[in-house]
PDB file of C-alpha atoms in Angstrom:
ATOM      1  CA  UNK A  31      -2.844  -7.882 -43.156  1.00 48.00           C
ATOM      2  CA  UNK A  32      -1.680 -10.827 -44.969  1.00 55.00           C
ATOM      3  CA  UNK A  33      -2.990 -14.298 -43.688  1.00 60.00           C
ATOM      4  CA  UNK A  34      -0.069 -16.965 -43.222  1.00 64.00           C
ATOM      5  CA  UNK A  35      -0.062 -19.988 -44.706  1.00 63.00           C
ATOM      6  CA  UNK A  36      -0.479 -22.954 -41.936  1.00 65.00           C
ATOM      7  CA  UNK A  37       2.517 -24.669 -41.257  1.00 75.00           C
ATOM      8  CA  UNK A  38       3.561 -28.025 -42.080  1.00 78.00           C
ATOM      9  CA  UNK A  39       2.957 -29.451 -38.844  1.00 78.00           C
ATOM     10  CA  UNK A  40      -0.498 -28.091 -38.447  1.00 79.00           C
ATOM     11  CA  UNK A  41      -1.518 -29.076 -42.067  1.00 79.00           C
ATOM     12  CA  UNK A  42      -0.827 -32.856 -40.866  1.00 80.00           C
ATOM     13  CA  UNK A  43      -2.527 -32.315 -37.615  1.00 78.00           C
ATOM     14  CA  UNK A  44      -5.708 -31.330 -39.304  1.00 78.00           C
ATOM     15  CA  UNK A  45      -5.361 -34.680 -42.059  1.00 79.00           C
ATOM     16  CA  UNK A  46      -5.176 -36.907 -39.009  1.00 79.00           C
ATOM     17  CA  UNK A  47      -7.643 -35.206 -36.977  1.00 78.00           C
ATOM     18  CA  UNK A  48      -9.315 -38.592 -35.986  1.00 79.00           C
ATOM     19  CA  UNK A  49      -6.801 -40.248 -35.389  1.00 80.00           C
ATOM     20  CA  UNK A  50      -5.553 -37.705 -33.230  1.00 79.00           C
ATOM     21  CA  UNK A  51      -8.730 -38.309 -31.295  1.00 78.00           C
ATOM     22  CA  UNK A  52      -9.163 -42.108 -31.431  1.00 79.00           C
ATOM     23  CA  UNK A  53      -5.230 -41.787 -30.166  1.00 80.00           C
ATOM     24  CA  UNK A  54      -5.580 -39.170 -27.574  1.00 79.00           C
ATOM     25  CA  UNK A  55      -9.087 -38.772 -25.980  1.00 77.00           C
ATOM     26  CA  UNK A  56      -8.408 -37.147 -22.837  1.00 76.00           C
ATOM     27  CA  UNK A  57      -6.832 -33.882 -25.062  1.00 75.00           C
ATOM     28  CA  UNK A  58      -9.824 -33.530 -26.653  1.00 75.00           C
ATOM     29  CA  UNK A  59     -12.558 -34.555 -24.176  1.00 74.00           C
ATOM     30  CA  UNK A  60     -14.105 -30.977 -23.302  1.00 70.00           C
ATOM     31  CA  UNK A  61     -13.223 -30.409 -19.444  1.00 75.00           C
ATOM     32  CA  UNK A  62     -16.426 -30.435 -17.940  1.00 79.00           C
ATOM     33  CA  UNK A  63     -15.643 -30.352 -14.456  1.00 81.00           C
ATOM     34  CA  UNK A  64     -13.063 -27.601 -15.257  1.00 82.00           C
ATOM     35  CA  UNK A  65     -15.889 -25.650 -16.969  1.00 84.00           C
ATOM     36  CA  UNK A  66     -18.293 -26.260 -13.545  1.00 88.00           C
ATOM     37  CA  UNK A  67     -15.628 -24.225 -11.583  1.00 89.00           C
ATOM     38  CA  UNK A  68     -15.454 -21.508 -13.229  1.00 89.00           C
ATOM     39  CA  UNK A  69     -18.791 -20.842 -13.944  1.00 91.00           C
ATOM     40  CA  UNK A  70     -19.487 -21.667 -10.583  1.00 91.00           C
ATOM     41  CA  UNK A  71     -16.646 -18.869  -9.272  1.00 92.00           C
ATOM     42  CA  UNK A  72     -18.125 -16.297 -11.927  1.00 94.00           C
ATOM     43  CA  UNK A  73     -21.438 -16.906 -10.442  1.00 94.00           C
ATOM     44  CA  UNK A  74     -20.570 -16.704  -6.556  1.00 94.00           C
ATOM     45  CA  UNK A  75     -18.861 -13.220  -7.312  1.00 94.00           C
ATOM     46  CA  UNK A  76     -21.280 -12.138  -9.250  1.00 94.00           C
ATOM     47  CA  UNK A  77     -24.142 -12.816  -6.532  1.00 93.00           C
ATOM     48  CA  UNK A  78     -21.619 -11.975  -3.386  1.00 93.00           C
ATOM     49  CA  UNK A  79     -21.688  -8.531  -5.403  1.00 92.00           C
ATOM     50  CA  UNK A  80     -25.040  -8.280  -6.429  1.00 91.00           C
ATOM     51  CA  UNK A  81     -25.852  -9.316  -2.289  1.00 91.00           C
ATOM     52  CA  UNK A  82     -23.523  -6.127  -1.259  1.00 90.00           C
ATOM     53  CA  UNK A  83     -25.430  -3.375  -3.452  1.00 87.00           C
ATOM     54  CA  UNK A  84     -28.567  -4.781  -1.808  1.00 86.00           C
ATOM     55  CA  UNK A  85     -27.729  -4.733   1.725  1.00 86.00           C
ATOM     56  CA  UNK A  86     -25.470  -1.230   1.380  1.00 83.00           C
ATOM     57  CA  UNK A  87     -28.363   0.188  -0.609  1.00 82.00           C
ATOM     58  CA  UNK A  88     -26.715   0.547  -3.872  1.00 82.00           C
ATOM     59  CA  UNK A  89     -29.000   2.836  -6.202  1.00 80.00           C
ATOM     60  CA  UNK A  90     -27.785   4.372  -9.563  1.00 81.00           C
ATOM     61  CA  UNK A  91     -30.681   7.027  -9.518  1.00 82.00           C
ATOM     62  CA  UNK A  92     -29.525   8.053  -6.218  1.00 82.00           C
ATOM     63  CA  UNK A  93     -26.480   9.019  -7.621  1.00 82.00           C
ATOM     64  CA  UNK A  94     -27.570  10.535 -11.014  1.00 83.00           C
ATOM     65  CA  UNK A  95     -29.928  12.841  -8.712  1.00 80.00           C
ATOM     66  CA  UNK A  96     -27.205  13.677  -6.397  1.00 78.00           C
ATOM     67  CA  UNK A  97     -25.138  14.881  -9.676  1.00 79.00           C
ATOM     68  CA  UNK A  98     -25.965  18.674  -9.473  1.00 79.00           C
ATOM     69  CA  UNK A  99     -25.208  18.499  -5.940  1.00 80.00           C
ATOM     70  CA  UNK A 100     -21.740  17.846  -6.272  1.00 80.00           C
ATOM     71  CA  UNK A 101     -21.672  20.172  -9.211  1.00 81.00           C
ATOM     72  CA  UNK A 102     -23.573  22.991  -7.204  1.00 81.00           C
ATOM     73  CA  UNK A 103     -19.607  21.814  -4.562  1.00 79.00           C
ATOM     74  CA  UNK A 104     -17.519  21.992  -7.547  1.00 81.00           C
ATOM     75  CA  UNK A 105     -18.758  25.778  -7.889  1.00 82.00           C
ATOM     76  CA  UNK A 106     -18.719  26.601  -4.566  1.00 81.00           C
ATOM     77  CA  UNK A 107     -14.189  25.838  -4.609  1.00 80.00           C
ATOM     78  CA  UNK A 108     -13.617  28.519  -7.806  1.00 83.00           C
ATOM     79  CA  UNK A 109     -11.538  30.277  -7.429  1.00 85.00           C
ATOM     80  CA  UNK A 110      -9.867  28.373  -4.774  1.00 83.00           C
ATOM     81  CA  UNK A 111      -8.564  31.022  -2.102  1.00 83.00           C
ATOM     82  CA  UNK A 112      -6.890  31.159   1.256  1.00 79.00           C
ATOM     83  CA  UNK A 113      -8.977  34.264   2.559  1.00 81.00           C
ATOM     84  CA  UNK A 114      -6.106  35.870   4.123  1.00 81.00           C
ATOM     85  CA  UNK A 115      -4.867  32.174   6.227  1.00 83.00           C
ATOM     86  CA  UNK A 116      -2.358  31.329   4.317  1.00 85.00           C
ATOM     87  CA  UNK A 117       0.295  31.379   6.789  1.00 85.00           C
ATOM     88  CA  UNK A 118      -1.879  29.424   9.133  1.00 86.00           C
ATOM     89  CA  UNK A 119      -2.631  26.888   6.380  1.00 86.00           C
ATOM     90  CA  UNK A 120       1.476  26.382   5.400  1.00 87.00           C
ATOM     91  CA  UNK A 121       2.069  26.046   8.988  1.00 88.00           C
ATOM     92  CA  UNK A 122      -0.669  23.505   9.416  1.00 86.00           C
ATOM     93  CA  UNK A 123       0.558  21.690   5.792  1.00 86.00           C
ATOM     94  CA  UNK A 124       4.258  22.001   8.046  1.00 88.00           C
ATOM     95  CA  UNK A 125       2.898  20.291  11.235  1.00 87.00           C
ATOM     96  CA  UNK A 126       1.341  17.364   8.882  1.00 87.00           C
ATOM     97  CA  UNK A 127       4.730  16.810   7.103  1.00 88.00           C
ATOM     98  CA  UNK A 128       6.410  16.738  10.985  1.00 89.00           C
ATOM     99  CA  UNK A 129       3.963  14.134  11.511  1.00 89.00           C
ATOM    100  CA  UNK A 130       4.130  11.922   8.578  1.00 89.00           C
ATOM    101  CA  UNK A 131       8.220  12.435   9.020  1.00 90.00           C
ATOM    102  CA  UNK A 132       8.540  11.558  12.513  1.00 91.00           C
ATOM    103  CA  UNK A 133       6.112   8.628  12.307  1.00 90.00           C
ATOM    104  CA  UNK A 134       7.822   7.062   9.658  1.00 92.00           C
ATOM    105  CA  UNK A 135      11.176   7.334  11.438  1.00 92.00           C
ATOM    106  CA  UNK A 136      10.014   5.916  14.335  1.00 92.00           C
ATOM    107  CA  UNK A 137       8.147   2.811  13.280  1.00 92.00           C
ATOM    108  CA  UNK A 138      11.572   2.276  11.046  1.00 92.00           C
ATOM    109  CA  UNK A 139      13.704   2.747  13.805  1.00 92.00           C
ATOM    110  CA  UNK A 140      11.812  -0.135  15.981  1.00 92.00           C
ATOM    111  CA  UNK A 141      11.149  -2.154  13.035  1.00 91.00           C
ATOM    112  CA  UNK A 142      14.530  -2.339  11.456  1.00 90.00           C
ATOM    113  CA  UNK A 143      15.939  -4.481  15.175  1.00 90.00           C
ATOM    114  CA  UNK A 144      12.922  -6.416  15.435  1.00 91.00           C
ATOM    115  CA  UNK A 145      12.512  -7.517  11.501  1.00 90.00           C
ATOM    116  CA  UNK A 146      16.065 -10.190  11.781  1.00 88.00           C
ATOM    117  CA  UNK A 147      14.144 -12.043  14.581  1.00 89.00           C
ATOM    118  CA  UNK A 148      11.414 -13.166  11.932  1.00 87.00           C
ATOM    119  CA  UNK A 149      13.970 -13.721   9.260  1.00 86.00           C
ATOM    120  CA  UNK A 150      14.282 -17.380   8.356  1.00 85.00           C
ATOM    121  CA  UNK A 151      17.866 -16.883   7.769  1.00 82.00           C
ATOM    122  CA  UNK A 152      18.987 -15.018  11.066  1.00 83.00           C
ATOM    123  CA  UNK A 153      16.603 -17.320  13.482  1.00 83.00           C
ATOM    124  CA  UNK A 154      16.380 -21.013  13.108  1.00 82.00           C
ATOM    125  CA  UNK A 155      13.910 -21.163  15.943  1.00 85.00           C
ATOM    126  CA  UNK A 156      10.817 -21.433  14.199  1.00 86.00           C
ATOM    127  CA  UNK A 157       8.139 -20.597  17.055  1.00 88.00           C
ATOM    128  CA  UNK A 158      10.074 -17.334  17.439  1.00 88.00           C
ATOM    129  CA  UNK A 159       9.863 -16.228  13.934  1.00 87.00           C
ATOM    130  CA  UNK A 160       6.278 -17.391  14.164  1.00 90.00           C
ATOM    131  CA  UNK A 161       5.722 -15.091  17.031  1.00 90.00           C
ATOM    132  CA  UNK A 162       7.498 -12.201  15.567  1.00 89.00           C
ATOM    133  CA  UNK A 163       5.175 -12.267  12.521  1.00 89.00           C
ATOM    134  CA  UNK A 164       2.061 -12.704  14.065  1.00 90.00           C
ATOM    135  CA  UNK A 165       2.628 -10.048  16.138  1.00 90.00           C
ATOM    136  CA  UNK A 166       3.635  -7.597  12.907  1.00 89.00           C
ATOM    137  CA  UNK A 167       0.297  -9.225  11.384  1.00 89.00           C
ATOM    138  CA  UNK A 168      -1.959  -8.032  14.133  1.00 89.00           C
ATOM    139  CA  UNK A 169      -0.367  -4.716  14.342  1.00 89.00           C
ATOM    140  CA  UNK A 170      -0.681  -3.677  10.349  1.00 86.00           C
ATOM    141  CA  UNK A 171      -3.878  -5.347  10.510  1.00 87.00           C
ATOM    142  CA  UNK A 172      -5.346  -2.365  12.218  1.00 87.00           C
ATOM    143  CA  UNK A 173      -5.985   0.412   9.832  1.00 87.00           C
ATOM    144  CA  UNK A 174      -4.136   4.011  10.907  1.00 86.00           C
ATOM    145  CA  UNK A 175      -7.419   5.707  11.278  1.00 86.00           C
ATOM    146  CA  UNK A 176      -8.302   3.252  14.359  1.00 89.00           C
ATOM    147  CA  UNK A 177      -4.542   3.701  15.899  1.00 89.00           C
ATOM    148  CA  UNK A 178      -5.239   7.503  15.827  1.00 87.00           C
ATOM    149  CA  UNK A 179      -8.817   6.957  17.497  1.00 88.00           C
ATOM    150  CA  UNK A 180      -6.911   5.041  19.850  1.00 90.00           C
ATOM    151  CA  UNK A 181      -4.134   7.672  20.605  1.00 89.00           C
ATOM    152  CA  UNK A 182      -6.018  10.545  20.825  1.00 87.00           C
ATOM    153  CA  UNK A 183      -7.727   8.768  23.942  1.00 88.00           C
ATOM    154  CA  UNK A 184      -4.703   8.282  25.514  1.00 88.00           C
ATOM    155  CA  UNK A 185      -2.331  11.154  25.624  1.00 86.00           C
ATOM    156  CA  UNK A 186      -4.870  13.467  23.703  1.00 83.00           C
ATOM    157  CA  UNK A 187      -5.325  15.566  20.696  1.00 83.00           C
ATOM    158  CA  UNK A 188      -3.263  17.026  18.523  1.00 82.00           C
ATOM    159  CA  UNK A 189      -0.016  15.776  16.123  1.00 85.00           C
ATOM    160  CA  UNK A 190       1.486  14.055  18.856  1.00 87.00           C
ATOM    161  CA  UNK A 191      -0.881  11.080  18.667  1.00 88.00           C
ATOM    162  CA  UNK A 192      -1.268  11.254  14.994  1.00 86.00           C
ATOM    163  CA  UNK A 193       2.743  10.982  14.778  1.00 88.00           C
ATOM    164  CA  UNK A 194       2.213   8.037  17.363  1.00 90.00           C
ATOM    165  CA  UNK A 195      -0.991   6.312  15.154  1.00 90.00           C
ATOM    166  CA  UNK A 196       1.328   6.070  12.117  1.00 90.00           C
ATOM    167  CA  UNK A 197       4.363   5.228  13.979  1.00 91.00           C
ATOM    168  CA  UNK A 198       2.306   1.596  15.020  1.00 91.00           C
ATOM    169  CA  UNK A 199       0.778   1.199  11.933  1.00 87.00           C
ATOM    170  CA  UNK A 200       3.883   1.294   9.790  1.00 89.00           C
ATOM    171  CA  UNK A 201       5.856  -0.557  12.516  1.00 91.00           C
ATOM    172  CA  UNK A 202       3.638  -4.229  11.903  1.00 90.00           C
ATOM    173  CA  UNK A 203       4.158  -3.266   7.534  1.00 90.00           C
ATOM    174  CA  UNK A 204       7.367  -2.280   7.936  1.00 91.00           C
ATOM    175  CA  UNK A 205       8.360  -5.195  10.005  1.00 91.00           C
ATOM    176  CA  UNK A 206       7.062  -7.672   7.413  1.00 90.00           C
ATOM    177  CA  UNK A 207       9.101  -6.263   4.568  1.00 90.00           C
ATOM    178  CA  UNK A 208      12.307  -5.982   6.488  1.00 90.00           C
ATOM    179  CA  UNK A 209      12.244  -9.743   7.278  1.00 90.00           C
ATOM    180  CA  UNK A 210      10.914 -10.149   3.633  1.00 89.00           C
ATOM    181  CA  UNK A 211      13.749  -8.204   2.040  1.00 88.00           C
ATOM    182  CA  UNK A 212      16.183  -9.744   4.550  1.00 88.00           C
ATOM    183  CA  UNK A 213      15.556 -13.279   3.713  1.00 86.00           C
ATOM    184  CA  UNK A 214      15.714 -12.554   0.235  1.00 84.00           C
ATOM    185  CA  UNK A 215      19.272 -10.841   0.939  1.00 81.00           C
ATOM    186  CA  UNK A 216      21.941 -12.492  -1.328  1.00 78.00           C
ATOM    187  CA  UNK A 217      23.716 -15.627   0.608  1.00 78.00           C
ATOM    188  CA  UNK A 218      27.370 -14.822  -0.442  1.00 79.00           C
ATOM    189  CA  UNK A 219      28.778 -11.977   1.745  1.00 77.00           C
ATOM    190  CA  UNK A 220      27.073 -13.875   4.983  1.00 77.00           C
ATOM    191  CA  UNK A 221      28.825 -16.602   3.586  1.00 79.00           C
ATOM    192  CA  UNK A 222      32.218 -15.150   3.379  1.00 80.00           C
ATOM    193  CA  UNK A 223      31.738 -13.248   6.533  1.00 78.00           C
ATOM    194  CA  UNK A 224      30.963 -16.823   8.053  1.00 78.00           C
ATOM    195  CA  UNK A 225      33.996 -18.454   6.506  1.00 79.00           C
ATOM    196  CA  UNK A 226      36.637 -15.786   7.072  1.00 77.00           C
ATOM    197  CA  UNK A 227      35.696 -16.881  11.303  1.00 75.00           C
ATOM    198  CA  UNK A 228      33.402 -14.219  11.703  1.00 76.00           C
ATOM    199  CA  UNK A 229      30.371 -14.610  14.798  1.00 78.00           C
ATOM    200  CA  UNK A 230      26.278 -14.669  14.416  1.00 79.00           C
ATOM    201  CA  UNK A 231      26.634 -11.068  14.878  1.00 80.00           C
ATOM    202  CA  UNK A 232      29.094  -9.979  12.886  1.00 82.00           C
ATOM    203  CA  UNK A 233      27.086 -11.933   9.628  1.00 79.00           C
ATOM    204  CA  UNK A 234      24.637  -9.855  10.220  1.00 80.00           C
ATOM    205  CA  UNK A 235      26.354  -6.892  10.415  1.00 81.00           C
ATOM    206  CA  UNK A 236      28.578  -6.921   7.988  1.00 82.00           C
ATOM    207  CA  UNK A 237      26.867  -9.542   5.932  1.00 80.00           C
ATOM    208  CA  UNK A 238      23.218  -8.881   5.953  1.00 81.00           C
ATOM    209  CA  UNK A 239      22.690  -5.542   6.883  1.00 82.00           C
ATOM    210  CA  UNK A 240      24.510  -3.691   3.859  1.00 82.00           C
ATOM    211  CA  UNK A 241      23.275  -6.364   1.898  1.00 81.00           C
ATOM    212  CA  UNK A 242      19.267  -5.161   2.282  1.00 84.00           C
ATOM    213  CA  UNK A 243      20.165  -1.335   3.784  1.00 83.00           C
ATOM    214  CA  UNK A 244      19.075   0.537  -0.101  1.00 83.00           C
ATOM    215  CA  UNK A 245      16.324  -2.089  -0.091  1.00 83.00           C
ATOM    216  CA  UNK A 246      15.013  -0.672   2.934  1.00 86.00           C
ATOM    217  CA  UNK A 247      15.708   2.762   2.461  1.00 85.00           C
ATOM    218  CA  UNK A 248      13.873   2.457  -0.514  1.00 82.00           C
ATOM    219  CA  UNK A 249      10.727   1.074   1.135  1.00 85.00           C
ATOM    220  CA  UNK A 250      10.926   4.104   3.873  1.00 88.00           C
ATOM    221  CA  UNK A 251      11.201   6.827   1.375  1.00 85.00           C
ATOM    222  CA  UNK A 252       7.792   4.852  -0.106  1.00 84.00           C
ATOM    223  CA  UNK A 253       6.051   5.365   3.121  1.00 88.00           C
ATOM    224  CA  UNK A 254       6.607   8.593   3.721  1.00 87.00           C
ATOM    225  CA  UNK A 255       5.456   9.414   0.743  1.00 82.00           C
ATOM    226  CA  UNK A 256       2.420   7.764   1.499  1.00 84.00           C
ATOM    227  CA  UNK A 257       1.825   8.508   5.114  1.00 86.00           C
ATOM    228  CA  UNK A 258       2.022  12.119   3.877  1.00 84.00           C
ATOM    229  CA  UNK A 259      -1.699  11.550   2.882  1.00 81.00           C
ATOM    230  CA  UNK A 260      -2.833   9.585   5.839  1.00 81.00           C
ATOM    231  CA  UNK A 261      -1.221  12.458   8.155  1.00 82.00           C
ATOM    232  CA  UNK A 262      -3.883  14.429   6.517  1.00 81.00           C
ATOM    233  CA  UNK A 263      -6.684  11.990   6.932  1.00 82.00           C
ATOM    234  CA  UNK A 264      -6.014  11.657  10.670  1.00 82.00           C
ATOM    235  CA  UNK A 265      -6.107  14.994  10.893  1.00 79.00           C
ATOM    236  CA  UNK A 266      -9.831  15.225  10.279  1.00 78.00           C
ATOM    237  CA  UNK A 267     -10.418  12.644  13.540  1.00 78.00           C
ATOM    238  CA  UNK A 268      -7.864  15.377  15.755  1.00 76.00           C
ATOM    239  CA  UNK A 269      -4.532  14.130  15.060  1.00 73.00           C
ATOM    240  CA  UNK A 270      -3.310  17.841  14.238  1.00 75.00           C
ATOM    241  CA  UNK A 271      -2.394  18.994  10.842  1.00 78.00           C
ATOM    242  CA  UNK A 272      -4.101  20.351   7.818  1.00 81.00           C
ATOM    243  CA  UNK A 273      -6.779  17.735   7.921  1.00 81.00           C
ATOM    244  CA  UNK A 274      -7.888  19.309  10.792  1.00 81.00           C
ATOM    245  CA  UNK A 275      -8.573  22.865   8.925  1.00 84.00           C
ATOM    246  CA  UNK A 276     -10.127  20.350   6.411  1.00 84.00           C
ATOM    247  CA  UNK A 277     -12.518  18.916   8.034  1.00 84.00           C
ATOM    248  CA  UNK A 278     -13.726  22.378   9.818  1.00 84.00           C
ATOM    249  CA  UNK A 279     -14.083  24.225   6.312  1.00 86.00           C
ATOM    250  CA  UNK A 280     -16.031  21.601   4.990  1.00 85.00           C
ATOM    251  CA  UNK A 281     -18.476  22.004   7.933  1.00 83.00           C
ATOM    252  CA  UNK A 282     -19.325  25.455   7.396  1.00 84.00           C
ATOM    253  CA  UNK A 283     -18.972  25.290   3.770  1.00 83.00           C
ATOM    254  CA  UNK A 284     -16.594  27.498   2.973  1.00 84.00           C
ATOM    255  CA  UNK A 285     -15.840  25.826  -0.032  1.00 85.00           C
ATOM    256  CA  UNK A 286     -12.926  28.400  -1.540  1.00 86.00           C
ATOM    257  CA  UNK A 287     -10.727  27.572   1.569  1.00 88.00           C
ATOM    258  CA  UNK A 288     -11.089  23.329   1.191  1.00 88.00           C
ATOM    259  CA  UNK A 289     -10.075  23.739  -2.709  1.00 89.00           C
ATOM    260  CA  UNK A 290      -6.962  25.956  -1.535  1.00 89.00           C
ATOM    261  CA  UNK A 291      -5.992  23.165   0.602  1.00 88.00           C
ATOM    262  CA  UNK A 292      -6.261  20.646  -1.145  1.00 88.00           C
ATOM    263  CA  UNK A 293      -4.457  21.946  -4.048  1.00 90.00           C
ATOM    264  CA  UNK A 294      -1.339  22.762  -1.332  1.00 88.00           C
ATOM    265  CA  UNK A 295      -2.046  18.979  -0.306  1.00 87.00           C
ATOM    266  CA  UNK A 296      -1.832  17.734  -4.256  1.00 88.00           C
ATOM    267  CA  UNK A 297       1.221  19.771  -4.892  1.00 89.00           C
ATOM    268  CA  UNK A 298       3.211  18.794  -1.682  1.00 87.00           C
ATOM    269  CA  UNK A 299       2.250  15.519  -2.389  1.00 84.00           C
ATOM    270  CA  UNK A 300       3.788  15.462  -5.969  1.00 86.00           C
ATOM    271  CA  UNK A 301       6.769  17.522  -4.619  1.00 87.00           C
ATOM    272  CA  UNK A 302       7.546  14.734  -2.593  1.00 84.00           C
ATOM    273  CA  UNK A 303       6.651  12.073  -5.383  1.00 81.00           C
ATOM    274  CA  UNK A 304       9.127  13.649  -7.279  1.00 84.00           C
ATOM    275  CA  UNK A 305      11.987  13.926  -4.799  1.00 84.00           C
ATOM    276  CA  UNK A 306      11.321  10.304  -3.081  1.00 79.00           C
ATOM    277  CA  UNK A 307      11.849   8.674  -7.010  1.00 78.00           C
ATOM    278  CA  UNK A 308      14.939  10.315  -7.809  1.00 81.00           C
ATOM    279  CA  UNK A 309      15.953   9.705  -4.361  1.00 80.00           C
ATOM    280  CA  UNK A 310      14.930   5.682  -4.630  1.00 74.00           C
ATOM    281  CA  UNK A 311      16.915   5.799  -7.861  1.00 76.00           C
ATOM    282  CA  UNK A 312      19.392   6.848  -6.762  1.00 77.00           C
ATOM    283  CA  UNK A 313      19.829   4.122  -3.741  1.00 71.00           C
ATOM    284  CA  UNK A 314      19.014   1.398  -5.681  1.00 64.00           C
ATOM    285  CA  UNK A 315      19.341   2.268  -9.279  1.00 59.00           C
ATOM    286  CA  UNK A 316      16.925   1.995 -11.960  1.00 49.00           C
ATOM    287  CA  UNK A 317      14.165  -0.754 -10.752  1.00 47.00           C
ATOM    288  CA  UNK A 318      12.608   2.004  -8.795  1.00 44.00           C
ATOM    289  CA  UNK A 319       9.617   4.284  -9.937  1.00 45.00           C
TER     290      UNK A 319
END
């Protein structure tokens, strides 16, 4: 690689290096304090992590001499093999798509109403919108796994309250990026709806709402995707579905069974991949993956 000659400008930089100094001494003074900070941050991370492996017992040589245990696993699952279940297991894989479906519809459903009153551009009332996010805040704030815990305990086991767990925990996520993608909606057809003697309402309707609609539709296709793998994990807690034949096989060991599932999970999982992407495409053209 051929080296450049330096340029005209730096050539005279360099020939008046002290003068560029005695003229300009705060450029070149060496940011101390600056320095302090960062070093500082480094070392605080450094010793917050170094405090976690301690207190979680962190040990490298546990792991290297838990290695051939989790090789001794790895050929326990070959060949992976339903053992005559396979209609049990693709109508458990079924009841854990129902699941993820129906819980993503619903916590859309109630968000999609709910999301305008913490919009900044559809309320002016800011205590309102300050309630309305809080309250999405401290519902996403609790992790799907706990909202399943808590279902199960009150209407009982099975997909019902897993359907319910992810319904709440997508309603507080999906209720901060409706108001999100609402306030970033573009100003001109509320505008015009506005102008031509149109009401509140009808800006929203006919303003707002098919102004952020793909936006949205985008975001729910995302979380179904996703929610198709928490279905599964609340599954292993009770919440019905294949996570529940999961959790069972990997009690007894029968190792065979738990690799047949989980390569049904990995290729329904990239089946929907595929069909959400060309789907979000499709809605909002080529920004989405």
């Amino acid at each position: 690689m051929r080296n450049r000659p330096p340029s005209a400008l730096r050539q005279a930089a360099l020939a008046d290096l002290d003068g560029l100094r005695a003229r300009h001494p705060a450029v070149f003074r060496a940011a101390w304090s600056r320095r302090a900070v960062v070093i500082g941050s480094l070392a605080l991370v450094v010793g917050l992590a170094v405090f976690a492996m301690m207190r979680l017992d962190f040990s490298l040589l546990r792991i290297l001499h838990g290695l051939h245990r989790l090789s001794e696993f790895a050929g326990m699952m070959l060949p992976p093999s339903a053992e005559g279940r396979f209609g049990l297991f693709l109508t458990a894989l079924g009841e854990t798509l129902a699941i993820a479906f129906l819980g993503t519809l619903t916590a859309a459903c109630l968000a999609f109403p709910v999301a305008f009153l913490a919009a900044r551009n559809v309320v002016p009332n800011p205590f309102l919108r300050f309630g309305v996010r809080r309250g999405f805040d401290v519902i996403r704030s609790v992790d799907v796994l706990i909202w399943a815990l808590i279902w199960i305990n009150v209407v009982g086991l099975g997909p019902f309250a897993g359907a319910l767990a992810i319904a709440c925990s997508d309603f507080g996520a999906f209720g901060k990026l409706f108001s999100e993608a609402i306030e970033t909606a573009d100003r001109k057809a509320p505008e015009g709806v506005t102008a031509s003697g149109g009401s509140r309402l009808h800006r929203v309707r006919f303003g707002l709402v098919p102004a952020v609609l793909p936006v949205l539709a985008s975001q729910v296709l995302y979380f179904f995707e996703s929610n198709t793998r928490s279905a599964t994990i609340i599954g292993i807690v009770g919440a019905g579905g294949i996570g529940q034949y999961l959790t069972e096989l990997i009690r007894v060991l029968e190792m065979q069974q738990v690799a047949f599932l989980v390569l049904m999970i990995l290729v329904t999982v990239a089946l929907i991949d595929l069909v959400s992407a060309r789907l979000r495409r499709a809605i909002i053209g080529g920004a989405a993956h």
